[in-house]
Amino acid sequence: MNQPAFRAPKGTFDFVPPRGEAILAVRDAMAEPLRHAGYGYIETPSFEETALFARGVGESTDIVTKEMYSFTTRGGDEVTLRPEGTAPVLRAALENGLHRGALPVKLWYSGSYYRYERPQKGRYRHFSQVGAEVLGTEDPAVDAELIVLAMDAYRSLGLTGVHVVVNSLGSEESRPAYRAALQEYLRGLDLDEDTARRVEINPLRVLDDKRPEIQAALADAPVISDFLSAADRSHHDMVRSLLTDAGVPYRDDPRLVRGLDYYTRTLFEFVHEGIGAAQSAVGGGGRYDGLSELIGGPRLPSVGWALGADRTLLAMEAEGLPLPGRSGVDVFAVPLGEEAARTLFGVVAELRRAGVRADMSVGGRGLKGAMKAADRSGARLAVVIGERDLAENVAQVKDLESGEQQGVALADVLGHVTKRLASPA
RNA sequence: GUGGCCGUAGCUCAGCAGGUAGAGCACCUGGUUGUGGUCCAGGAUGUCGCGGGUUCAAAUCCCGUCGGUCACCCCA
């Protein structure tokens, strides 16, 4: 194969039509429930000071230790392409004083994220997600609300294989006791070097290890639920019962932990089986009551999630769902000759301004070729003009499904076409 | 960072007891000097990923390299 001079960087890929429309439609579908629930849109830069992630996400996480796209600017600043959205959004909220107004502050966002990893199915160096954060309340209702909104989004895309898994990691008060107990248990196991190190740095993440021998060794490990304070327990119970009230089934997984250090209490993941053996999460999130203080802000208990747009598209493809997103036109103009092309150019512009999705054949193709293009465009109607029509000031409007064609005065094309499109095919 | 598999036309792939490249789909033209979808006829397109080796001869065998992909660790 003739190698193109340039290709997409390792771990990245392009969305070309019709998948291009599909990924856009997925993002729209994820945002829709949020916009209807009073969430405001926030947009932050694609990169931040490296220290924001180091402190916010956690020095001991894999994200920070080996997966960040970091570089030094010409001015000597250390910056990093954002590996996740929560820390930047919280930073922006604090910087803009959003937390000084009425609480909670509900925000949503959509954009690109970057992690320097070895790519595989569903895991890329550049990915896109839609996120939502509710800042400034401990009310379990918002934890549940977010989960419900996410499930509504998945359902609106037609997905049936997305399941919610929930857990509670406990508050800053109760988690240390669990951490210590787990650590003690893990130290008693015969573990490989890397895992042993992880036991010392972040023992909870060992629970996430997928290797069967590790999972077997964890069978008798202490469980977080035994360490939850009364307040933590009632918070978690409330979240779960609200989910039940909202008709959202969920699964408890006391082993669920996630790769970011800032989570407290509620933790959840949206899983799907179709996106590769290694990863099953199409979205996830949790509560982060201490993150604001970690990055120098006031106490601001909050909860949020991020849904992976490209992973969700993979899940849809795995379920055999048709690609979402509509492109194409309703009307396709076919000119015969230069004079007709000039006339149709104006007609098409008029149609488009009136809100009719329209395209026309260009490049001086023959009638047959132009009609073929009309057919491929998926348009319902073709507007054909040739010399004879020009002389009579008419256009031929052809129904591309039935093949019926009728002459319409040039001045009436817009009205005629609009009327035809308004009636069902 | 580690391992498996794979690189042939725009796409999906065949060809591999070595003899110098094919199919389907897609695309273009014509059959129909003003009408698409079906049909028929014709056409264009490949440094067979790259480099080296073996051989009279390599898409085919060997080595290396690059790229892709899947998986591990971990994550959306």
Short mmCIF file of C-alpha atoms (C1' of nucleotides) in Angstrom, two decimals:
data_model
loop_
_atom_site.label_atom_id
_atom_site.label_comp_id
_atom_site.label_asym_id
_atom_site.label_seq_id
_atom_site.Cartn_x
_atom_site.Cartn_y
_atom_site.Cartn_z
CA MET A 1 0.00 0.00 0.00
CA ASN A 2 1.17 3.46 -0.78
CA GLN A 3 1.94 4.85 2.65
CA PRO A 4 0.38 8.21 3.33
CA ALA A 5 2.89 10.82 4.43
CA PHE A 6 1.11 11.30 7.72
CA ARG A 7 -1.03 9.11 9.87
CA ALA A 8 -2.94 9.68 13.08
CA PRO A 9 -0.58 9.53 16.08
CA LYS A 10 -0.30 6.21 17.87
CA GLY A 11 -3.36 5.45 19.93
CA THR A 12 -5.52 7.98 18.14
CA PHE A 13 -7.93 7.65 15.24
CA ASP A 14 -10.31 9.66 13.15
CA PHE A 15 -14.06 9.60 13.10
CA VAL A 16 -15.11 9.79 9.48
CA PRO A 17 -18.70 9.76 8.21
CA PRO A 18 -20.96 8.09 9.08
CA ARG A 19 -19.23 7.38 12.41
CA GLY A 20 -18.47 11.07 12.63
CA GLU A 21 -22.15 11.91 12.90
CA ALA A 22 -22.54 8.99 15.28
CA ILE A 23 -20.03 10.19 17.85
CA LEU A 24 -21.59 13.62 17.72
CA ALA A 25 -25.01 12.11 18.29
CA VAL A 26 -23.69 10.10 21.23
CA ARG A 27 -22.35 13.24 22.87
CA ASP A 28 -25.64 15.01 22.24
CA ALA A 29 -27.59 12.16 23.75
CA MET A 30 -25.42 12.22 26.87
CA ALA A 31 -25.80 15.95 27.27
CA GLU A 32 -29.52 16.00 26.67
CA PRO A 33 -30.66 14.70 30.10
CA LEU A 34 -28.27 17.12 31.80
CA ARG A 35 -29.51 20.14 29.93
CA HIS A 36 -33.01 19.19 30.89
CA ALA A 37 -32.04 18.87 34.52
CA GLY A 38 -30.68 22.36 35.02
CA TYR A 39 -27.00 21.69 34.48
CA GLY A 40 -24.96 24.57 33.07
CA TYR A 41 -22.31 24.07 30.41
CA ILE A 42 -18.69 24.66 31.34
CA GLU A 43 -15.67 24.53 29.06
CA THR A 44 -12.13 24.46 30.34
CA PRO A 45 -8.75 24.32 28.56
CA SER A 46 -7.43 21.05 27.21
CA PHE A 47 -4.36 21.37 29.38
CA GLU A 48 -3.66 22.45 32.92
CA GLU A 49 -0.75 22.92 35.25
CA THR A 50 0.71 19.51 35.88
CA ALA A 51 0.47 20.03 39.63
CA LEU A 52 -3.32 20.20 39.46
CA PHE A 53 -3.49 16.59 38.35
CA ALA A 54 -0.64 15.42 40.50
CA ARG A 55 -2.40 16.73 43.57
CA GLY A 56 -5.98 16.25 42.51
CA VAL A 57 -5.88 12.86 40.86
CA GLY A 58 -3.24 11.55 43.25
CA GLU A 59 0.50 11.08 43.13
CA SER A 60 0.19 7.34 43.54
CA THR A 61 -2.23 6.72 40.71
CA ASP A 62 -1.15 5.15 37.45
CA ILE A 63 -2.61 8.11 35.66
CA VAL A 64 -0.16 10.46 37.30
CA THR A 65 2.83 8.16 37.49
CA LYS A 66 2.87 6.93 33.92
CA GLU A 67 -0.06 8.02 31.82
CA MET A 68 0.16 11.78 31.55
CA TYR A 69 0.97 13.77 28.45
CA SER A 70 3.17 16.32 30.17
CA PHE A 71 5.50 18.88 28.69
CA THR A 72 7.36 22.03 29.52
CA THR A 73 6.27 25.18 27.73
CA ARG A 74 8.61 27.69 26.13
CA GLY A 75 8.07 29.79 29.20
CA GLY A 76 9.12 26.98 31.48
CA ASP A 77 5.70 26.02 32.80
CA GLU A 78 4.92 22.38 33.45
CA VAL A 79 1.62 21.54 31.81
CA THR A 80 -0.31 18.36 31.07
CA LEU A 81 -3.01 17.47 28.58
CA ARG A 82 -5.97 16.71 30.80
CA PRO A 83 -6.31 13.01 31.63
CA GLU A 84 -9.71 13.54 33.24
CA GLY A 85 -12.24 16.29 33.70
CA THR A 86 -13.15 16.61 37.34
CA ALA A 87 -10.04 18.35 38.67
CA PRO A 88 -10.07 20.98 35.89
CA VAL A 89 -13.78 21.68 36.35
CA LEU A 90 -13.37 22.05 40.08
CA ARG A 91 -10.38 24.30 39.55
CA ALA A 92 -12.42 26.47 37.17
CA ALA A 93 -15.36 26.59 39.57
CA LEU A 94 -13.14 27.74 42.41
CA GLU A 95 -11.29 30.23 40.24
CA ASN A 96 -14.53 31.76 38.99
CA GLY A 97 -16.12 31.75 42.41
CA LEU A 98 -19.04 29.58 41.36
CA HIS A 99 -19.04 28.03 44.82
CA ARG A 100 -19.73 31.44 46.40
CA GLY A 101 -23.17 31.58 44.84
CA ALA A 102 -26.13 29.33 45.40
CA LEU A 103 -25.24 25.73 46.05
CA PRO A 104 -25.20 23.19 44.64
CA VAL A 105 -23.64 24.19 41.35
CA LYS A 106 -24.53 21.76 38.59
CA LEU A 107 -22.22 21.63 35.59
CA TRP A 108 -21.73 19.55 32.49
CA TYR A 109 -19.01 19.46 29.90
CA SER A 110 -17.88 17.60 26.81
CA GLY A 111 -14.46 17.27 25.36
CA SER A 112 -11.24 15.42 24.65
CA TYR A 113 -8.99 13.72 27.18
CA TYR A 114 -5.54 12.28 26.87
CA ARG A 115 -3.62 9.46 28.47
CA TYR A 116 -0.29 8.14 27.37
CA GLU A 117 -0.99 4.42 27.34
CA ARG A 118 -0.45 1.44 25.13
CA PRO A 119 -3.58 1.43 22.99
CA GLN A 120 -6.00 -1.46 22.72
CA LYS A 121 -9.67 -1.92 22.00
CA GLY A 122 -11.61 0.79 23.78
CA ARG A 123 -8.51 2.37 25.24
CA TYR A 124 -6.86 5.13 23.32
CA ARG A 125 -4.50 8.00 23.92
CA HIS A 126 -7.14 10.44 22.88
CA PHE A 127 -10.72 9.85 23.90
CA SER A 128 -13.81 11.91 24.43
CA GLN A 129 -16.19 12.03 27.28
CA VAL A 130 -19.18 13.93 28.51
CA GLY A 131 -19.06 14.79 32.18
CA ALA A 132 -21.27 16.17 34.90
CA GLU A 133 -20.45 17.50 38.34
CA VAL A 134 -22.61 18.66 41.22
CA LEU A 135 -20.61 20.86 43.54
CA GLY A 136 -21.36 21.82 47.10
CA THR A 137 -23.78 19.35 48.59
CA GLU A 138 -23.60 16.11 50.51
CA ASP A 139 -27.19 15.24 49.74
CA PRO A 140 -27.29 11.65 48.47
CA ALA A 141 -30.08 12.73 46.15
CA VAL A 142 -27.59 14.22 43.74
CA ASP A 143 -25.49 11.06 43.74
CA ALA A 144 -28.59 9.16 42.71
CA GLU A 145 -29.69 11.88 40.30
CA LEU A 146 -26.45 11.64 38.37
CA ILE A 147 -26.71 7.88 38.06
CA VAL A 148 -30.29 8.16 36.84
CA LEU A 149 -29.38 10.82 34.29
CA ALA A 150 -26.54 8.70 32.94
CA MET A 151 -28.78 5.68 32.60
CA ASP A 152 -31.37 7.81 30.84
CA ALA A 153 -28.70 8.84 28.38
CA TYR A 154 -27.64 5.27 27.69
CA ARG A 155 -31.23 4.21 27.31
CA SER A 156 -31.99 7.02 24.90
CA LEU A 157 -29.25 5.65 22.67
CA GLY A 158 -30.99 2.31 22.63
CA LEU A 159 -28.40 0.51 24.75
CA THR A 160 -29.76 -2.36 26.79
CA GLY A 161 -26.51 -3.85 28.06
CA VAL A 162 -25.34 -1.06 30.36
CA HIS A 163 -25.40 -1.93 34.06
CA VAL A 164 -24.71 0.15 37.11
CA VAL A 165 -22.33 -1.08 39.77
CA VAL A 166 -22.19 0.84 43.04
CA ASN A 167 -20.08 0.87 46.16
CA SER A 168 -19.18 3.19 48.99
CA LEU A 169 -15.58 3.89 49.84
CA GLY A 170 -16.54 5.61 53.07
CA SER A 171 -15.87 9.14 54.12
CA GLU A 172 -12.53 10.62 55.03
CA GLU A 173 -13.29 9.58 58.61
CA SER A 174 -14.08 5.93 58.10
CA ARG A 175 -11.87 5.00 55.20
CA PRO A 176 -8.50 5.11 57.01
CA ALA A 177 -9.56 2.28 59.31
CA TYR A 178 -10.53 0.14 56.36
CA ARG A 179 -7.37 1.03 54.53
CA ALA A 180 -5.30 -0.07 57.47
CA ALA A 181 -7.18 -3.33 57.87
CA LEU A 182 -6.90 -4.14 54.18
CA GLN A 183 -3.24 -3.27 54.19
CA GLU A 184 -2.59 -5.60 57.07
CA TYR A 185 -4.40 -8.39 55.29
CA LEU A 186 -2.55 -7.81 52.04
CA ARG A 187 0.83 -7.73 53.71
CA GLY A 188 0.19 -11.26 54.82
CA LEU A 189 -0.10 -12.44 51.22
CA ASP A 190 2.65 -13.60 48.95
CA LEU A 191 2.51 -10.95 46.24
CA ASP A 192 4.70 -9.93 43.34
CA GLU A 193 6.90 -6.90 43.72
CA ASP A 194 4.67 -4.41 41.91
CA THR A 195 1.61 -5.44 43.80
CA ALA A 196 3.45 -5.42 47.12
CA ARG A 197 4.47 -1.86 46.41
CA ARG A 198 0.90 -0.97 45.59
CA VAL A 199 -0.16 -2.38 48.94
CA GLU A 200 1.95 0.25 50.61
CA ILE A 201 0.97 3.16 48.39
CA ASN A 202 -2.67 2.52 47.63
CA PRO A 203 -3.98 -0.79 48.97
CA LEU A 204 -7.54 -0.23 47.76
CA ARG A 205 -6.41 -0.48 44.17
CA VAL A 206 -5.23 -4.02 44.68
CA LEU A 207 -8.92 -4.91 44.85
CA ASP A 208 -9.15 -3.90 41.21
CA ASP A 209 -6.55 -6.40 40.04
CA LYS A 210 -8.08 -8.71 37.46
CA ARG A 211 -5.60 -11.53 37.71
CA PRO A 212 -7.39 -14.66 38.91
CA GLU A 213 -4.71 -15.60 41.45
CA ILE A 214 -4.95 -12.17 43.02
CA GLN A 215 -8.73 -12.28 43.08
CA ALA A 216 -8.56 -15.70 44.73
CA ALA A 217 -6.19 -14.38 47.35
CA LEU A 218 -8.61 -11.56 48.05
CA ALA A 219 -11.46 -13.89 48.90
CA ASP A 220 -11.15 -13.33 52.63
CA ALA A 221 -10.05 -9.70 52.48
CA PRO A 222 -11.88 -7.27 54.73
CA VAL A 223 -14.81 -5.54 53.07
CA ILE A 224 -15.37 -1.80 53.16
CA SER A 225 -19.00 -2.13 54.13
CA ASP A 226 -17.94 -3.46 57.53
CA PHE A 227 -16.06 -0.24 58.17
CA LEU A 228 -18.59 2.35 57.11
CA SER A 229 -19.71 4.82 59.75
CA ALA A 230 -23.40 5.17 60.47
CA ALA A 231 -23.49 8.36 58.44
CA ASP A 232 -21.72 6.73 55.50
CA ARG A 233 -24.07 3.79 55.66
CA SER A 234 -27.19 5.88 55.67
CA HIS A 235 -25.83 8.00 52.83
CA HIS A 236 -25.18 4.93 50.78
CA ASP A 237 -28.51 3.35 51.64
CA MET A 238 -30.28 6.52 50.58
CA VAL A 239 -28.52 6.56 47.22
CA ARG A 240 -29.51 2.96 46.62
CA SER A 241 -33.11 3.36 47.62
CA LEU A 242 -33.47 6.44 45.43
CA LEU A 243 -32.16 4.43 42.52
CA THR A 244 -34.75 1.80 43.24
CA ASP A 245 -37.44 4.47 43.42
CA ALA A 246 -36.35 5.78 40.06
CA GLY A 247 -36.55 2.31 38.57
CA VAL A 248 -32.82 1.97 37.99
CA PRO A 249 -31.54 -1.49 38.87
CA TYR A 250 -28.00 -1.64 40.21
CA ARG A 251 -25.52 -4.16 41.48
CA ASP A 252 -23.53 -3.80 44.69
CA ASP A 253 -19.85 -4.51 44.35
CA PRO A 254 -17.90 -4.07 47.59
CA ARG A 255 -14.71 -4.53 45.59
CA LEU A 256 -15.36 -1.66 43.23
CA VAL A 257 -12.56 0.87 43.41
CA ARG A 258 -11.42 3.29 40.77
CA GLY A 259 -8.12 4.63 39.59
CA LEU A 260 -8.40 8.08 41.04
CA ASP A 261 -7.50 8.86 44.62
CA TYR A 262 -10.05 11.56 45.28
CA TYR A 263 -13.16 9.44 45.58
CA THR A 264 -15.03 9.22 48.86
CA ARG A 265 -18.29 7.55 49.75
CA THR A 266 -20.37 6.89 46.64
CA LEU A 267 -18.56 5.21 43.80
CA PHE A 268 -20.18 3.85 40.67
CA GLU A 269 -19.40 2.51 37.28
CA PHE A 270 -21.45 1.90 34.14
CA VAL A 271 -20.32 -1.34 32.60
CA HIS A 272 -20.89 -3.03 29.26
CA GLU A 273 -19.54 -6.32 27.99
CA GLY A 274 -19.04 -5.38 24.38
CA ILE A 275 -16.04 -3.09 24.35
CA GLY A 276 -13.16 -5.49 24.79
CA ALA A 277 -11.97 -7.98 27.35
CA ALA A 278 -9.77 -5.56 29.20
CA GLN A 279 -12.22 -2.83 29.91
CA SER A 280 -15.88 -2.87 30.59
CA ALA A 281 -16.56 0.62 31.87
CA VAL A 282 -18.42 2.93 29.52
CA GLY A 283 -18.65 5.51 32.26
CA GLY A 284 -18.00 6.03 35.91
CA GLY A 285 -17.81 8.47 38.72
CA GLY A 286 -18.27 9.08 42.34
CA ARG A 287 -18.26 11.47 45.21
CA TYR A 288 -15.18 13.53 46.01
CA ASP A 289 -15.87 15.42 49.19
CA GLY A 290 -12.22 16.21 49.84
CA LEU A 291 -10.93 17.16 46.42
CA SER A 292 -11.55 20.88 46.71
CA GLU A 293 -9.41 21.10 49.81
CA LEU A 294 -6.74 18.98 48.15
CA ILE A 295 -6.31 21.60 45.47
CA GLY A 296 -6.41 24.54 47.82
CA GLY A 297 -10.11 25.34 47.97
CA PRO A 298 -12.63 25.35 50.79
CA ARG A 299 -14.50 22.24 51.78
CA LEU A 300 -16.86 21.56 48.89
CA PRO A 301 -18.43 18.10 48.97
CA SER A 302 -19.28 17.10 45.41
CA VAL A 303 -20.08 14.25 43.10
CA GLY A 304 -19.72 13.70 39.39
CA TRP A 305 -19.27 11.30 36.53
CA ALA A 306 -17.78 11.02 33.10
CA LEU A 307 -19.18 8.93 30.28
CA GLY A 308 -16.88 7.74 27.54
CA ALA A 309 -18.33 8.79 24.19
CA ASP A 310 -16.17 6.60 21.98
CA ARG A 311 -16.51 3.63 24.31
CA THR A 312 -20.25 4.08 24.26
CA LEU A 313 -20.23 4.06 20.49
CA LEU A 314 -18.29 0.79 20.62
CA ALA A 315 -20.91 -0.61 22.98
CA MET A 316 -23.65 0.41 20.57
CA GLU A 317 -21.86 -1.27 17.71
CA ALA A 318 -21.44 -4.38 19.86
CA GLU A 319 -25.19 -4.43 20.40
CA GLY A 320 -25.75 -4.11 16.69
CA LEU A 321 -27.54 -0.80 17.03
CA PRO A 322 -27.72 1.36 13.91
CA LEU A 323 -25.35 4.30 13.93
CA PRO A 324 -27.09 7.31 15.43
CA GLY A 325 -26.93 10.73 13.87
CA ARG A 326 -28.45 11.90 10.68
CA SER A 327 -26.62 13.44 7.80
CA GLY A 328 -27.55 13.82 4.21
CA VAL A 329 -30.18 15.90 2.54
CA ASP A 330 -33.82 15.86 1.55
CA VAL A 331 -33.42 17.58 -1.80
CA PHE A 332 -30.77 17.11 -4.45
CA ALA A 333 -30.46 19.46 -7.39
CA VAL A 334 -29.46 18.20 -10.81
CA PRO A 335 -28.47 20.79 -13.42
CA LEU A 336 -28.07 20.13 -17.13
CA GLY A 337 -25.62 22.61 -18.48
CA GLU A 338 -23.95 25.71 -17.13
CA GLU A 339 -26.93 27.99 -17.29
CA ALA A 340 -29.06 25.53 -15.34
CA ALA A 341 -26.25 25.16 -12.80
CA ARG A 342 -26.24 28.89 -12.18
CA THR A 343 -29.98 28.94 -11.71
CA LEU A 344 -29.96 25.94 -9.42
CA PHE A 345 -27.14 27.33 -7.34
CA GLY A 346 -29.50 30.14 -6.35
CA VAL A 347 -32.42 27.78 -5.82
CA VAL A 348 -30.37 25.55 -3.53
CA ALA A 349 -29.16 28.52 -1.51
CA GLU A 350 -32.77 29.63 -1.09
CA LEU A 351 -33.85 26.16 -0.01
CA ARG A 352 -31.06 25.93 2.54
CA ARG A 353 -31.87 29.33 4.02
CA ALA A 354 -35.44 28.21 4.38
CA GLY A 355 -34.25 25.23 6.41
CA VAL A 356 -34.45 22.57 3.71
CA ARG A 357 -31.52 20.20 3.70
CA ALA A 358 -30.32 20.43 0.13
CA ASP A 359 -27.30 19.63 -2.00
CA MET A 360 -26.57 19.75 -5.70
CA SER A 361 -24.45 18.06 -8.31
CA VAL A 362 -21.27 19.91 -9.13
CA GLY A 363 -18.38 19.38 -11.50
CA GLY A 364 -20.43 19.40 -14.68
CA ARG A 365 -21.38 15.75 -14.48
CA GLY A 366 -23.69 14.24 -17.05
CA LEU A 367 -27.33 13.75 -16.22
CA LYS A 368 -26.87 10.09 -15.46
CA GLY A 369 -23.99 10.71 -13.11
CA ALA A 370 -25.80 13.56 -11.42
CA MET A 371 -28.92 11.47 -10.91
CA LYS A 372 -26.75 8.76 -9.45
CA ALA A 373 -25.35 11.28 -7.02
CA ALA A 374 -28.90 12.33 -6.20
CA ASP A 375 -29.79 8.74 -5.49
CA ARG A 376 -26.77 8.20 -3.25
CA SER A 377 -27.44 11.38 -1.35
CA GLY A 378 -30.52 9.78 0.14
CA ALA A 379 -32.63 12.74 -0.87
CA ARG A 380 -36.35 12.25 -1.27
CA LEU A 381 -36.65 14.75 -4.04
CA ALA A 382 -34.52 15.73 -7.01
CA VAL A 383 -34.89 19.12 -8.65
CA VAL A 384 -33.83 18.87 -12.27
CA ILE A 385 -33.38 21.80 -14.61
CA GLY A 386 -32.28 21.67 -18.25
CA GLU A 387 -32.42 23.95 -21.27
CA ARG A 388 -36.07 23.25 -21.99
CA ASP A 389 -37.06 23.99 -18.39
CA LEU A 390 -35.00 27.14 -18.34
CA ALA A 391 -36.85 28.39 -21.41
CA GLU A 392 -40.16 27.75 -19.67
CA ASN A 393 -39.02 28.95 -16.25
CA VAL A 394 -39.82 25.67 -14.61
CA ALA A 395 -38.01 22.96 -12.68
CA GLN A 396 -38.75 19.25 -12.73
CA VAL A 397 -39.33 17.94 -9.21
CA LYS A 398 -38.85 14.22 -9.10
CA ASP A 399 -39.81 11.90 -6.29
CA LEU A 400 -36.80 9.62 -6.04
CA GLU A 401 -38.76 6.84 -4.47
CA SER A 402 -41.75 6.61 -6.79
CA GLY A 403 -40.03 8.08 -9.82
CA GLU A 404 -42.92 10.49 -10.40
CA GLN A 405 -41.93 13.84 -11.79
CA GLN A 406 -43.74 17.10 -12.32
CA GLY A 407 -42.95 20.56 -13.59
CA VAL A 408 -43.05 23.36 -11.05
CA ALA A 409 -42.65 27.07 -11.76
CA LEU A 410 -39.17 28.19 -10.68
CA ALA A 411 -40.62 30.72 -8.29
CA ASP A 412 -42.69 28.02 -6.60
CA VAL A 413 -39.94 25.46 -6.05
CA LEU A 414 -39.38 26.34 -2.39
CA GLY A 415 -43.07 26.25 -1.54
CA HIS A 416 -43.64 23.06 -3.47
CA VAL A 417 -40.67 21.26 -1.98
CA THR A 418 -41.49 22.36 1.56
CA LYS A 419 -45.00 21.06 1.20
CA ARG A 420 -43.88 17.75 -0.26
CA LEU A 421 -41.35 17.19 2.52
CA ALA A 422 -43.91 17.97 5.19
CA SER A 423 -46.04 15.03 4.14
CA PRO A 424 -44.88 11.55 5.13
CA ALA A 425 -42.90 9.69 2.51
"C1'" G B 1 6.90 -1.53 29.80
"C1'" U B 2 5.72 -7.11 28.24
"C1'" G B 3 3.51 -10.84 24.93
"C1'" G B 4 0.30 -13.11 20.70
"C1'" C B 5 -1.55 -12.17 15.81
"C1'" C B 6 -1.53 -9.37 11.29
"C1'" G B 7 0.52 -5.85 7.18
"C1'" U B 8 -1.50 -7.54 -0.89
"C1'" A B 9 -6.34 -2.21 -4.92
"C1'" G B 10 -10.33 3.06 -1.64
"C1'" C B 11 -12.74 -1.25 1.59
"C1'" U B 12 -13.02 -6.73 2.86
"C1'" C B 13 -9.81 -10.33 1.59
"C1'" A B 14 -7.79 -14.57 -1.79
"C1'" G B 15 -3.03 -15.89 -3.77
"C1'" C B 16 2.27 -18.71 0.03
"C1'" A B 17 4.96 -27.26 -2.03
"C1'" G B 18 9.05 -19.82 -4.82
"C1'" G B 19 7.95 -18.52 -11.60
"C1'" U B 20 7.06 -11.97 -11.13
"C1'" A B 21 -0.80 -10.13 -8.69
"C1'" G B 22 -6.52 -11.51 -8.33
"C1'" A B 23 -11.89 -11.49 -6.56
"C1'" G B 24 -16.07 -9.13 -4.39
"C1'" C B 25 -17.75 -4.42 -3.00
"C1'" A B 26 -16.98 0.69 -4.13
"C1'" C B 27 -15.55 4.26 -8.04
"C1'" C B 28 -15.56 6.23 -13.36
"C1'" U B 29 -17.42 5.85 -18.60
"C1'" G B 30 -20.87 3.99 -22.06
"C1'" G B 31 -25.48 1.22 -23.44
"C1'" U B 32 -30.05 5.77 -22.68
"C1'" U B 33 -27.25 13.62 -27.21
"C1'" G B 34 -32.85 15.22 -20.62
"C1'" U B 35 -33.38 11.16 -15.71
"C1'" G B 36 -31.09 7.46 -10.37
"C1'" G B 37 -31.90 2.61 -7.81
"C1'" U B 38 -31.76 -3.34 -11.43
"C1'" C B 39 -29.09 -5.14 -15.76
"C1'" C B 40 -25.10 -5.34 -19.59
"C1'" A B 41 -20.25 -3.75 -21.59
"C1'" G B 42 -15.81 -1.40 -20.71
"C1'" G B 43 -12.15 1.32 -17.54
"C1'" A B 44 -8.69 3.25 -13.69
"C1'" U B 45 -6.03 2.03 -9.18
"C1'" G B 46 -1.07 -1.66 -6.29
"C1'" U B 47 7.16 0.34 -5.14
"C1'" C B 48 2.31 -7.18 -2.32
"C1'" G B 49 4.57 -1.94 4.85
"C1'" C B 50 10.06 -0.96 4.58
"C1'" G B 51 15.28 -2.84 4.46
"C1'" G B 52 18.48 -6.82 3.90
"C1'" G B 53 19.44 -12.19 2.95
"C1'" U B 54 18.76 -17.12 0.29
"C1'" U B 55 17.70 -18.20 -5.05
"C1'" C B 56 18.34 -18.25 -12.06
"C1'" A B 57 13.66 -16.30 -9.93
"C1'" A B 58 10.59 -13.85 -3.57
"C1'" A B 59 3.89 -11.24 -2.30
"C1'" U B 60 5.38 -16.38 -1.15
"C1'" C B 61 11.29 -18.77 2.52
"C1'" C B 62 14.86 -16.39 6.45
"C1'" C B 63 16.49 -12.05 9.46
"C1'" G B 64 15.68 -7.18 10.91
"C1'" U B 65 12.66 -2.95 11.19
"C1'" C B 66 8.32 0.04 11.17
"C1'" G B 67 3.14 0.10 11.55
"C1'" G B 68 -1.55 -1.91 13.04
"C1'" U B 69 -4.32 -4.91 16.26
"C1'" C B 70 -5.54 -7.75 20.53
"C1'" A B 71 -4.17 -8.94 25.42
"C1'" C B 72 -1.35 -8.17 30.33
"C1'" C B 73 -0.43 -4.11 34.14
"C1'" C B 74 -4.03 -0.18 34.63
"C1'" C B 75 -7.98 2.89 33.11
"C1'" A B 76 -13.25 6.09 30.43
#
